[in-house]
Backbone as a ProteinNet text record, in pm:
[ID]
protein_1_A
[PRIMARY]
XXXXXXXXXXXXXXXXXXXXXXXXXXXXXXXXXXXXXXXXXXXXXXXXXXXXXXXXXXXXXXXXXXXXXXXXXXXXXXXXXXXXXXXXXXXXXXX
[TERTIARY]
-1045	-921.1	-949.8	-869.2	-886.4	-801.1	-866.3	-797.5	-722.7	-593.3	-513.2	-472.2	-509.7	-482.4	-330.3	-291.4	-152.3	-73.8	-140.6	-71.1	-36.3	-110.9	-83.6	30.1	27.7	132.3	265.4	263	389.1	445.3	358.8	397.7	459.2	392.9	433.9	573.6	584.2	710.2	826.8	792.9	893.5	946.8	883.7	931.8	1076.6	1160	1298.8	1309.1	1373.1	1393.2	1480.8	1565.1	1641.4	1553	1462.1	1368.9	1277.2	1226.2	1139	1213.6	1334.2	1415.2	1437.3	1460.4	1482.3	1354.7	1240.5	1114.6	1078.2	1128.8	1111.4	1203.2	1306.1	1399.9	1530.1	1554.5	1679.6	1784.8	1908.1	2021.7	2099.1	2093.5	2160.3	2289.3	2400.8	2524.8	2607.4	2646	2719.7	2646.7	2516.7	2425.8	2413.3	2436.7	2421.1	2359.7	2296.3	2238.2	2239	2214.2	2200.9	2062.3	2064.9	1937.5	1848.8	1726.5	1623.7	1559.4	1586.6	1521.6	1596.3	1712.9	1796.8	1897	1959.2	2059.7	2182.1	2201.5	2305.1	2406.2	2535	2640.8	2723.7	2712.9	2783.9	2681.1	2673.5	2571.9	2571.1	2452.1	2432.3	2317.9	2247.5	2133.2	2184	2177.6	2234.3	2127.3	2150.5	2053.7	2123.9	2045.6	2098	2013.8	2080.3	2010.6	1977.5	2059.1	2041.6	1904.9	1857.7	1728.1	1632.9	1666	1577.5	1533.1	1630.7	1599	1682.9	1651.9	1726.4	1736.9	1842.5	1859.3	1947.7	1914.7	2004.6	2077.4	2211.6	2290.3	2316.2	2259.3	2267.2	2139.6	2020.7	1900.2	1837.8	1889.3	1843.1	1716.7	1661.2	1531.2	1563.6	1472.4	1492.9	1371.7	1374	1266.5	1270.7	1154	1139.7	1069.9	1017	958.7	848.8	754.1	643.5	689.6	776.4	827.5	905.5	981.4	1054.3	959.6	853.4	754.9	683.9	644.9	582.2	666.2	791.3	887.5	918.5	945.4	986.6	873.4	748.9	638.3	552.5	586.7	506.7	364.1	352.8	224.7	186.8	58.9	13.3	52.4	25.6	54.1	-26.9	-156.5	-249.3	-204.5	-172.8	-134.4	-5.1	81.1	210.8	173	87.1	42.8	-18.6	-105.5	-170.7	-62.5	27	136.8	215.5	255.8	327.2	244.8	115.3	24	19.8	10.7	18	148	253.3	385.7	395	340.2	336.3	253.8	135.5	49.3	120.3	189.9	261.3	373.3	438	541.5	483.5	362.8	298.3	266.3	227.8	191	311.2	430.1	552.5	609.1	561.8	608.3	560
-1388	-1400.6	-1405.6	-1328.6	-1315	-1422.2	-1492.7	-1592.5	-1525.6	-1557.2	-1504.9	-1625.8	-1626.3	-1742.7	-1767.9	-1888.6	-1927.7	-1865.4	-1849.1	-1780.8	-1638.5	-1566.6	-1432.1	-1434	-1526	-1540.7	-1564.3	-1655.9	-1682.9	-1558.3	-1478.8	-1354.1	-1254.2	-1242.3	-1144.7	-1192.6	-1325.7	-1372.9	-1367.2	-1361.9	-1352.1	-1203.3	-1113.7	-971.5	-966.7	-892.5	-881.7	-842.3	-925.8	-890.7	-764.8	-737.2	-613.8	-494.3	-497.3	-382	-366.1	-477.6	-472	-422	-465.9	-415.7	-265.2	-218.9	-77.6	3.2	-47.1	21.1	18.6	-81.3	-84.4	11.5	57.2	150.2	88.6	-42.1	-108.9	-64.7	-46.1	-12.3	-140	-186.8	-312.3	-273.8	-319.6	-291	-427.6	-455.9	-581.5	-705	-703.1	-818.6	-832.6	-733	-740.5	-611.1	-626.2	-514	-545.1	-437.2	-458.6	-524.4	-625.6	-692.8	-604.3	-592.7	-508.6	-584.8	-720.6	-798	-811	-762.2	-754.4	-639.4	-606.4	-501.9	-548.3	-489.6	-540.7	-425	-448.8	-352.4	-385.4	-511.1	-556	-629.4	-600.3	-658.9	-812.1	-860.4	-1006.6	-1055.5	-954.9	-989.6	-1000.8	-1122.2	-1143.8	-1169.9	-1118.4	-1132.1	-1210.2	-1308.4	-1396.3	-1373.5	-1323.6	-1299.4	-1437.1	-1534	-1659.5	-1730.2	-1714.4	-1767.7	-1663.7	-1536.1	-1422.7	-1443.4	-1454.4	-1474.3	-1390.4	-1391	-1319	-1406.1	-1389.2	-1462.4	-1387.3	-1382.5	-1329.8	-1446.4	-1435.3	-1545.5	-1540.7	-1442.2	-1437.9	-1494.3	-1446.5	-1499.8	-1609.5	-1637.7	-1753.6	-1735.1	-1615.4	-1590	-1552.7	-1601.2	-1567.2	-1602.6	-1577.1	-1611	-1533.7	-1504.5	-1432.5	-1292.7	-1232.4	-1103.3	-1088.2	-1180.3	-1173.3	-1179.9	-1267.5	-1288.5	-1164.6	-1100.4	-983.8	-870.4	-853.1	-746.1	-781.6	-910.1	-952.6	-916.7	-958.1	-936.3	-789	-720.1	-578.3	-491.8	-509.2	-425.5	-493.8	-611.1	-681.2	-702.7	-748.4	-774.3	-917.1	-942.5	-1078.6	-1113.6	-1240.5	-1284.1	-1200.1	-1181.1	-1112.4	-960.2	-901.9	-762.1	-741.1	-832.3	-825.4	-837.7	-924.6	-942.7	-815.7	-751.5	-627.5	-518.8	-509.6	-407.8	-425.1	-547.3	-576.9	-546.2	-574.1	-545.8	-392	-318.6	-170.8	-121.1	-189.1	-156.1	-173.3	-283.6	-312.6	-206.2	-175.5	-70.9	60.7	96.7	229.6	229	111.7	107.6	117.3	64.5	73.4	215.6	294.7	433.5	526.7	475.5	556	555.7	459.1	440.9	547.3
2454.5	2377.1	2230.8	2155.5	2011	1942.7	1850	1772.1	1656	1647.5	1533.2	1450.6	1323.1	1229.1	1226.8	1213.1	1208.4	1090	975.9	868.5	900.5	984.1	1023.6	1122.5	1215.3	1316.9	1249.3	1147.9	1072.9	1004.8	950.2	879	984.3	1096.3	1199.1	1255	1277.6	1337.8	1232.7	1104.6	1002.1	980.3	1055	1041.3	1098.7	1043.2	1082.3	1226.1	1307.8	1449.6	1465	1369.3	1373	1362.5	1267.2	1244.5	1367.6	1419.4	1529.2	1651.4	1675.4	1789.2	1776.6	1654.9	1631.7	1660.4	1621.1	1643.1	1796.7	1866.8	2012.7	2082.7	2018	2078.9	2122.8	2088	2121.7	2027.6	2074.7	1993.8	1963.2	1841.5	1801.1	1728.3	1775.6	1711.8	1708.4	1587.1	1562.9	1618.2	1583.8	1623.1	1772.4	1852	1996.3	2046.7	2167.6	2238.3	2386.2	2465.6	2609.3	2630.8	2716.3	2746.3	2835	2791.2	2866.8	2982.8	2991.1	3093.6	3226.3	3222.2	3349.1	3334.9	3448.5	3443	3366.1	3248.6	3158.7	3136.7	3164	3141.2	3012.6	2975.3	2852.3	2766.6	2637.9	2553.9	2561.8	2600.7	2613.8	2525.3	2464.8	2378.6	2229.7	2177.7	2047.3	1945.9	1823.4	1715.8	1602.7	1547.3	1433.8	1316.9	1210.7	1087.1	1021.3	1036.7	964.9	996.3	1117.5	1148.4	1206.3	1190.2	1228.6	1372.8	1464.2	1606.9	1697.7	1822.1	1924.6	2046.1	2134.8	2257.6	2347.4	2476.7	2581.1	2636.6	2632.4	2681	2832.9	2897.8	3041.6	3102.3	3059.4	3117.4	3038.5	2917.9	2839.5	2762.3	2765.2	2696.4	2552	2459.4	2322	2240	2110.5	2025.1	1892.5	1840.1	1715.5	1742.6	1645.9	1660.7	1758.5	1761.7	1851.1	1992.7	2019.4	2164.7	2203	2113	2148	2188.3	2113.9	2150.8	2283.4	2298.3	2422.9	2542.6	2535.7	2650.1	2672.4	2563.5	2580	2635.2	2582.1	2625.3	2729.2	2776.2	2873.8	2825.3	2699.1	2632	2636	2613.5	2585.7	2442	2406.3	2262	2168.8	2206.5	2114.3	2096.9	2208.9	2211.6	2126.7	2137.7	2062.2	1906.9	1878.9	1732.2	1681.4	1762.3	1722.6	1702	1790.4	1788	1653	1624.5	1502	1383.5	1383.5	1272.6	1246.3	1353	1333.9	1284.8	1321.7	1270.9	1123.5	1072.6	928.4	860.9	915.3	853.5	848.4	952	952.1	846.8	827.6	727.9	587.9	565	437.8	396.3	500.4	467.8	449.7	484.7	467.5	329.5	248.3	117	17.9
[MASK]
+++++++++++++++++++++++++++++++++++++++++++++++++++++++++++++++++++++++++++++++++++++++++++++++

């Protein structure tokens, strides 16, 4: 298991959940999206800008950016951190 320093984890978790959701392919409209963790016909996945978090009000799962990547891609914590790190790097090269 790879150790990821807490200051890196804090930076990754501070990434906008909106931007991360978009990069994952989720369509967020009016702070809501269809939940990818269950068959959802009405948007139950809510995003809060005030605390940069997300939560599904049907299945009760939520969190910040790392947890969103973990759940969406079925990744471990370390894999999600690496994915988000590559996302940051790709955004740096687009400037």
